[in-house]
mmCIF file of C-alpha atoms in Angstrom:
data_model
loop_
_atom_site.group_PDB
_atom_site.id
_atom_site.type_symbol
_atom_site.label_atom_id
_atom_site.label_comp_id
_atom_site.label_asym_id
_atom_site.label_seq_id
_atom_site.Cartn_x
_atom_site.Cartn_y
_atom_site.Cartn_z
ATOM 1 C CA MET A 1 -221.978 91.584 83.987
ATOM 2 C CA VAL A 2 -222.359 94.735 86.686
ATOM 3 C CA GLU A 3 -222.639 98.696 85.761
ATOM 4 C CA VAL A 4 -221.235 100.794 88.267
ATOM 5 C CA GLU A 5 -221.055 104.472 89.145
ATOM 6 C CA PHE A 6 -218.013 106.308 90.429
ATOM 7 C CA GLN A 7 -217.707 109.882 92.033
ATOM 8 C CA VAL A 8 -214.604 110.477 92.398
ATOM 9 C CA LEU A 9 -213.015 113.809 94.258
ATOM 10 C CA ALA A 10 -209.770 114.632 92.869
ATOM 11 C CA ASP A 11 -207.256 117.970 93.027
ATOM 12 C CA GLN A 12 -206.302 118.341 89.430
ATOM 13 C CA ARG A 13 -208.130 118.304 86.380
ATOM 14 C CA GLU A 14 -204.922 117.739 84.125
ATOM 15 C CA GLY A 15 -204.816 113.910 82.696
ATOM 16 C CA LEU A 16 -207.268 112.707 85.399
ATOM 17 C CA LEU A 17 -209.778 110.966 82.790
ATOM 18 C CA LEU A 18 -207.127 109.775 80.210
ATOM 19 C CA GLN A 19 -205.599 107.679 83.187
ATOM 20 C CA LEU A 20 -208.734 106.686 85.128
ATOM 21 C CA GLY A 21 -210.189 105.580 81.957
ATOM 22 C CA GLN A 22 -206.707 103.496 81.288
ATOM 23 C CA ALA A 23 -207.588 101.819 84.918
ATOM 24 C CA VAL A 24 -210.923 101.182 83.656
ATOM 25 C CA ILE A 25 -209.524 99.453 80.701
ATOM 26 C CA SER A 26 -206.928 97.748 82.336
ATOM 27 C CA ALA A 27 -209.111 96.145 84.903
ATOM 28 C CA GLY A 28 -211.313 94.764 81.848
ATOM 29 C CA PHE A 29 -214.219 97.437 82.374
ATOM 30 C CA THR A 30 -215.634 99.322 79.199
ATOM 31 C CA LEU A 31 -216.393 103.100 80.147
ATOM 32 C CA ALA A 32 -220.059 104.080 79.426
ATOM 33 C CA ARG A 33 -220.102 107.625 79.991
ATOM 34 C CA GLN A 34 -218.158 110.141 81.942
ATOM 35 C CA ARG A 35 -218.833 113.460 83.230
ATOM 36 C CA LEU A 36 -216.196 116.029 84.585
ATOM 37 C CA THR A 37 -217.216 119.308 86.855
ATOM 38 C CA GLU A 38 -215.158 121.610 89.126
ATOM 39 C CA SER A 39 -216.581 122.287 92.622
ATOM 40 C CA PRO A 40 -214.818 124.342 95.476
ATOM 41 C CA GLU A 41 -213.996 121.038 96.980
ATOM 42 C CA GLY A 42 -212.105 119.430 93.935
ATOM 43 C CA VAL A 43 -212.234 118.458 90.474
ATOM 44 C CA ARG A 44 -215.196 116.224 90.309
ATOM 45 C CA LEU A 45 -215.381 113.266 87.675
ATOM 46 C CA MET A 46 -218.777 110.860 87.236
ATOM 47 C CA LEU A 47 -217.612 107.588 85.692
ATOM 48 C CA VAL A 48 -220.224 104.882 84.769
ATOM 49 C CA VAL A 49 -218.725 101.577 84.001
ATOM 50 C CA ARG A 50 -219.635 98.250 82.856
ATOM 51 C CA GLY A 51 -217.565 94.765 83.378
ATOM 52 C CA PRO A 52 -217.459 91.403 85.105
ATOM 53 C CA GLN A 53 -218.399 91.359 88.962
ATOM 54 C CA ALA A 54 -215.311 89.788 89.550
ATOM 55 C CA GLN A 55 -213.068 92.474 88.665
ATOM 56 C CA LEU A 56 -215.422 94.749 90.592
ATOM 57 C CA LEU A 57 -212.886 94.894 93.654
ATOM 58 C CA ALA A 58 -209.552 95.193 91.261
ATOM 59 C CA LEU A 59 -211.234 98.232 89.709
ATOM 60 C CA GLU A 60 -211.915 99.473 92.995
ATOM 61 C CA GLU A 61 -208.504 99.129 94.076
ATOM 62 C CA ARG A 62 -206.929 100.682 91.377
ATOM 63 C CA LEU A 63 -209.255 103.558 91.262
ATOM 64 C CA GLY A 64 -208.744 103.851 95.284
ATOM 65 C CA THR A 65 -204.683 103.462 95.297
ATOM 66 C CA HIS A 66 -204.759 105.808 92.211
ATOM 67 C CA ARG A 67 -202.171 108.938 93.096
ATOM 68 C CA LEU A 68 -204.962 111.289 91.330
ATOM 69 C CA VAL A 69 -207.785 110.272 93.369
ATOM 70 C CA ARG A 70 -208.928 112.037 96.597
ATOM 71 C CA SER A 71 -211.270 110.036 97.775
ATOM 72 C CA PHE A 72 -214.437 108.289 95.826
ATOM 73 C CA GLU A 73 -217.666 106.726 95.969
ATOM 74 C CA ALA A 74 -218.871 103.434 94.490
ATOM 75 C CA ILE A 75 -223.002 103.253 93.340
ATOM 76 C CA ALA A 76 -224.004 99.875 91.518
ATOM 77 C CA HIS A 77 -226.908 100.649 88.885
ATOM 78 C CA GLU A 78 -228.015 97.602 89.204
ATOM 79 C CA PRO A 79 -229.845 96.681 91.475
ATOM 80 C CA GLY A 80 -229.345 100.627 92.364
ATOM 81 C CA GLN A 81 -227.874 100.263 95.529
ATOM 82 C CA PRO A 82 -224.717 101.409 97.370
ATOM 83 C CA LEU A 83 -222.139 99.280 97.228
ATOM 84 C CA ASN A 84 -221.828 99.098 101.260
ATOM 85 C CA GLY A 85 -222.844 102.420 102.053
ATOM 86 C CA ALA A 86 -219.424 103.350 101.631
ATOM 87 C CA SER A 87 -217.046 106.367 100.328
ATOM 88 C CA TYR A 88 -213.584 106.071 99.829
ATOM 89 C CA GLY A 89 -210.752 108.254 101.118
ATOM 90 C CA ALA A 90 -206.862 107.742 101.758
ATOM 91 C CA PRO A 91 -206.177 105.249 102.414
ATOM 92 C CA PRO A 92 -209.223 103.898 100.256
ATOM 93 C CA VAL A 93 -211.555 101.905 101.589
ATOM 94 C CA THR A 94 -213.336 99.128 99.133
ATOM 95 C CA GLN A 95 -215.867 96.300 99.102
ATOM 96 C CA ALA A 96 -214.847 93.715 101.768
ATOM 97 C CA PRO A 97 -212.547 90.987 99.586
ATOM 98 C CA ARG A 98 -214.111 87.962 99.166
ATOM 99 C CA THR A 99 -211.279 85.760 101.107
ATOM 100 C CA GLN A 100 -210.625 82.615 103.144
ATOM 101 C CA ASN A 101 -207.268 82.184 105.103
ATOM 102 C CA ALA A 102 -207.501 78.523 104.376
ATOM 103 C CA GLU A 103 -206.732 78.772 100.734
ATOM 104 C CA PRO A 104 -204.415 80.864 98.996
ATOM 105 C CA VAL A 105 -206.437 81.006 95.666
ATOM 106 C CA ALA A 106 -209.834 80.237 96.919
ATOM 107 C CA ARG A 107 -212.497 82.656 97.188
ATOM 108 C CA GLY A 108 -215.597 82.222 99.925
ATOM 109 C CA PRO A 109 -218.862 84.250 100.357
ATOM 110 C CA ALA A 110 -218.280 87.437 100.977
ATOM 111 C CA VAL A 111 -218.830 88.590 104.774
ATOM 112 C CA ALA A 112 -221.181 91.749 105.534
ATOM 113 C CA LEU A 113 -218.849 94.132 106.819
ATOM 114 C CA ASP A 114 -219.635 97.609 108.848
ATOM 115 C CA MET A 115 -217.722 100.017 105.985
ATOM 116 C CA ARG A 116 -218.604 103.333 107.641
ATOM 117 C CA ARG A 117 -216.206 101.912 110.442
ATOM 118 C CA ILE A 118 -213.775 100.426 108.864
ATOM 119 C CA GLU A 119 -213.705 103.502 106.736
ATOM 120 C CA ALA A 120 -213.456 105.676 109.412
ATOM 121 C CA GLU A 121 -210.342 103.014 111.493
ATOM 122 C CA LEU A 122 -208.164 103.723 108.286
ATOM 123 C CA ARG A 123 -208.531 107.150 108.370
ATOM 124 C CA LEU A 124 -206.842 106.698 112.289
ATOM 125 C CA LEU A 125 -204.445 103.664 110.993
ATOM 126 C CA ALA A 126 -202.660 106.261 108.732
ATOM 127 C CA GLN A 127 -202.289 109.051 110.925
ATOM 128 C CA ASP A 128 -200.965 106.906 113.982
ATOM 129 C CA TYR A 129 -198.658 104.858 111.398
ATOM 130 C CA PRO A 130 -196.413 102.631 112.296
ATOM 131 C CA GLN A 131 -198.088 102.615 115.646
ATOM 132 C CA VAL A 132 -201.015 100.679 114.641
ATOM 133 C CA PHE A 133 -201.141 97.533 116.653
ATOM 134 C CA PRO A 134 -203.026 99.068 120.051
ATOM 135 C CA ARG A 135 -206.010 100.295 117.136
ATOM 136 C CA LEU A 136 -206.025 96.885 115.317
ATOM 137 C CA LEU A 137 -206.095 94.728 118.298
ATOM 138 C CA SER A 138 -209.139 96.568 119.690
ATOM 139 C CA LEU A 139 -210.700 96.126 116.773
ATOM 140 C CA GLU A 140 -209.771 92.428 116.192
ATOM 141 C CA ARG A 141 -211.399 91.648 119.120
ATOM 142 C CA SER A 142 -214.696 93.761 117.963
ATOM 143 C CA PHE A 143 -215.083 91.648 115.208
ATOM 144 C CA ASP A 144 -217.280 88.097 115.850
ATOM 145 C CA ALA A 145 -215.938 85.325 114.684
ATOM 146 C CA GLU A 146 -217.178 85.191 111.263
ATOM 147 C CA SER A 147 -216.176 88.495 110.077
ATOM 148 C CA LYS A 148 -213.168 88.673 111.759
ATOM 149 C CA SER A 149 -210.334 87.327 109.040
ATOM 150 C CA THR A 150 -211.932 89.283 106.343
ATOM 151 C CA ALA A 151 -212.404 92.266 107.848
ATOM 152 C CA MET A 152 -208.120 91.998 109.167
ATOM 153 C CA ARG A 153 -207.347 90.643 106.006
ATOM 154 C CA HIS A 154 -209.204 93.623 104.743
ATOM 155 C CA LEU A 155 -207.503 96.225 106.838
ATOM 156 C CA GLY A 156 -204.054 94.795 105.911
ATOM 157 C CA GLN A 157 -204.884 94.968 102.003
ATOM 158 C CA ARG A 158 -206.014 98.559 102.596
ATOM 159 C CA ILE A 159 -202.989 99.567 104.146
ATOM 160 C CA GLY A 160 -200.759 97.449 102.606
ATOM 161 C CA ALA A 161 -201.673 99.239 99.013
ATOM 162 C CA TRP A 162 -201.370 102.677 100.861
ATOM 163 C CA VAL A 163 -197.959 101.913 102.358
ATOM 164 C CA TYR A 164 -196.839 100.958 98.775
ATOM 165 C CA LYS A 165 -197.725 103.836 97.163
ATOM 166 C CA ARG A 166 -196.358 106.106 99.860
ATOM 167 C CA ASP A 167 -192.805 104.750 99.759
ATOM 168 C CA PHE A 168 -192.463 102.253 96.940
ATOM 169 C CA ALA A 169 -194.256 103.493 94.021
ATOM 170 C CA LEU A 170 -191.643 105.180 92.077
ATOM 171 C CA GLY A 171 -189.644 101.818 91.941
ATOM 172 C CA ALA A 172 -189.847 99.410 88.879
ATOM 173 C CA HIS A 173 -191.995 96.605 89.374
ATOM 174 C CA LEU A 174 -190.079 93.554 90.355
ATOM 175 C CA ALA A 175 -190.352 89.867 90.188
ATOM 176 C CA PRO A 176 -192.224 88.145 92.757
ATOM 177 C CA ALA A 177 -188.983 87.028 94.707
ATOM 178 C CA ASP A 178 -187.126 90.328 94.317
ATOM 179 C CA ALA A 179 -190.485 92.365 95.500
ATOM 180 C CA LEU A 180 -190.308 90.266 98.913
ATOM 181 C CA LYS A 181 -186.757 91.197 99.211
ATOM 182 C CA HIS A 182 -186.817 95.047 98.737
ATOM 183 C CA VAL A 183 -190.687 95.685 99.129
ATOM 184 C CA ALA A 184 -192.302 93.397 101.493
ATOM 185 C CA VAL A 185 -189.204 93.097 104.449
ATOM 186 C CA PRO A 186 -188.381 96.579 104.846
ATOM 187 C CA ALA A 187 -192.276 97.611 104.832
ATOM 188 C CA LEU A 188 -192.455 95.211 107.513
ATOM 189 C CA ARG A 189 -189.535 96.894 109.462
ATOM 190 C CA PRO A 190 -191.384 99.201 111.276
ATOM 191 C CA LEU A 191 -193.530 96.828 112.394
ATOM 192 C CA VAL A 192 -192.558 93.746 113.264
ATOM 193 C CA GLN A 193 -189.436 91.492 113.179
ATOM 194 C CA ALA A 194 -189.717 90.224 109.263
ATOM 195 C CA GLU A 195 -187.384 88.310 107.178
ATOM 196 C CA ALA A 196 -187.282 86.605 103.591
ATOM 197 C CA HIS A 197 -187.160 82.637 104.019
ATOM 198 C CA ALA A 198 -186.280 80.642 100.574
ATOM 199 C CA ALA A 199 -187.739 82.934 97.502
ATOM 200 C CA ASN A 200 -191.348 82.968 98.095
ATOM 201 C CA ALA A 201 -191.782 82.691 101.807
ATOM 202 C CA LEU A 202 -191.700 85.447 104.730
ATOM 203 C CA ARG A 203 -191.262 84.952 108.446
ATOM 204 C CA ILE A 204 -192.483 87.049 111.126
ATOM 205 C CA ARG A 205 -190.941 86.433 114.591
ATOM 206 C CA ASN A 206 -193.136 88.649 116.939
ATOM 207 C CA SER A 207 -196.345 88.996 115.405
ATOM 208 C CA PRO A 208 -198.898 91.105 117.902
ATOM 209 C CA PHE A 209 -202.164 89.124 117.046
ATOM 210 C CA VAL A 210 -201.301 85.826 118.456
ATOM 211 C CA VAL A 211 -200.390 84.185 121.881
ATOM 212 C CA ALA A 212 -197.741 81.114 121.357
ATOM 213 C CA GLY A 213 -199.044 78.276 122.191
ATOM 214 C CA LYS A 214 -202.578 79.099 122.296
ATOM 215 C CA GLY A 215 -204.802 78.836 119.457
ATOM 216 C CA THR A 216 -205.622 75.903 117.103
ATOM 217 C CA GLN A 217 -205.381 78.154 113.773
ATOM 218 C CA CYS A 218 -203.078 80.798 111.563
ATOM 219 C CA ASN A 219 -205.038 84.183 113.281
ATOM 220 C CA CYS A 220 -202.151 86.817 111.057
ATOM 221 C CA HIS A 221 -205.188 87.770 108.917
ATOM 222 C CA PHE A 222 -203.417 91.279 108.988
ATOM 223 C CA PHE A 223 -200.269 90.200 107.957
ATOM 224 C CA SER A 224 -201.457 88.022 104.895
ATOM 225 C CA GLY A 225 -203.459 90.758 103.489
ATOM 226 C CA TYR A 226 -200.547 93.128 103.746
ATOM 227 C CA LEU A 227 -198.546 90.886 102.071
ATOM 228 C CA GLU A 228 -200.284 90.161 99.358
ATOM 229 C CA ALA A 229 -201.228 94.053 98.653
ATOM 230 C CA LEU A 230 -197.502 95.405 98.673
ATOM 231 C CA LEU A 231 -196.640 92.213 96.277
ATOM 232 C CA LYS A 232 -199.462 92.995 94.064
ATOM 233 C CA GLU A 233 -198.339 96.241 93.777
ATOM 234 C CA ALA A 234 -194.882 95.744 93.391
ATOM 235 C CA SER A 235 -195.031 93.044 90.469
ATOM 236 C CA GLY A 236 -197.794 95.564 88.844
ATOM 237 C CA ASN A 237 -200.133 92.152 88.780
ATOM 238 C CA THR A 238 -203.176 92.815 90.866
ATOM 239 C CA ALA A 239 -204.663 89.413 89.777
ATOM 240 C CA ALA A 240 -201.906 86.632 90.232
ATOM 241 C CA VAL A 241 -200.369 87.115 93.871
ATOM 242 C CA ALA A 242 -201.735 85.294 96.794
ATOM 243 C CA VAL A 243 -200.484 85.079 100.430
ATOM 244 C CA ARG A 244 -201.257 81.791 102.746
ATOM 245 C CA GLU A 245 -200.343 81.799 106.146
ATOM 246 C CA THR A 246 -198.617 78.272 106.980
ATOM 247 C CA GLN A 247 -197.577 78.329 110.347
ATOM 248 C CA CYS A 248 -197.957 80.275 113.358
ATOM 249 C CA ARG A 249 -196.502 81.420 117.039
ATOM 250 C CA GLY A 250 -200.409 80.688 117.712
ATOM 251 C CA ILE A 251 -200.044 77.386 116.872
ATOM 252 C CA GLY A 252 -196.674 76.244 118.443
ATOM 253 C CA ALA A 253 -194.666 77.659 115.591
ATOM 254 C CA ASP A 254 -191.530 79.131 116.839
ATOM 255 C CA ALA A 255 -192.498 81.916 113.840
ATOM 256 C CA CYS A 256 -195.236 83.173 111.525
ATOM 257 C CA VAL A 257 -194.650 81.830 108.218
ATOM 258 C CA PHE A 258 -196.067 83.522 105.168
ATOM 259 C CA GLU A 259 -196.036 81.256 101.465
ATOM 260 C CA ILE A 260 -196.510 83.533 98.385
ATOM 261 C CA HIS A 261 -198.255 82.107 95.303
ATOM 262 C CA SER A 262 -198.282 83.500 91.974
#
């Protein structure tokens, strides 16, 4: 169990505590105490919550993508250090996801990332969207081999969640196959050539992250994270959707193929 303090900045007071309290409870946490104040910057809400460490990332994602939240900062009460020292804005940044590209469900050890830098880059990516690839490719080259897959997948997840909230949030929750067709494919069209491939897979023909035939492993970590976030949001299930790249132009395939597991 962990105890975390969230300092939330919002534009409106009405309904803020109720809605964020529901987000806390739905992520498996309990609300220990709260304080709502107003400042020249906006409405400030302090939440101290307790719950399972494994669900902390899910809670951060819910708060960071909530329509009422402008930004937030998370501080762990045990051992008393800021979570990655990061403050969170739009598109929100959270603690780096603990993922490995080789397995759609398995979680590996966390890789330390420069979250302040990633936060700054996310803001610039949001401004440039959908012309994001020059900046993303430069970022990818700057990461070392250990952190590249985690960092790029994390960027994809944050941008995917942001795109869903911006363009698709008014729609009803969908089954995974319908979400793939009606959310994932349209969301990708401004970026790449994408198409549904069977009921649980998607093909990208022109991923900019690979040089055809020049690599030894799947390399489109950004799109894995982007799709995972879109489909989780579209289905309303933030835990049971995982995306795995099974074919890649970088290792000789004619297209990059992403399988969706739910």
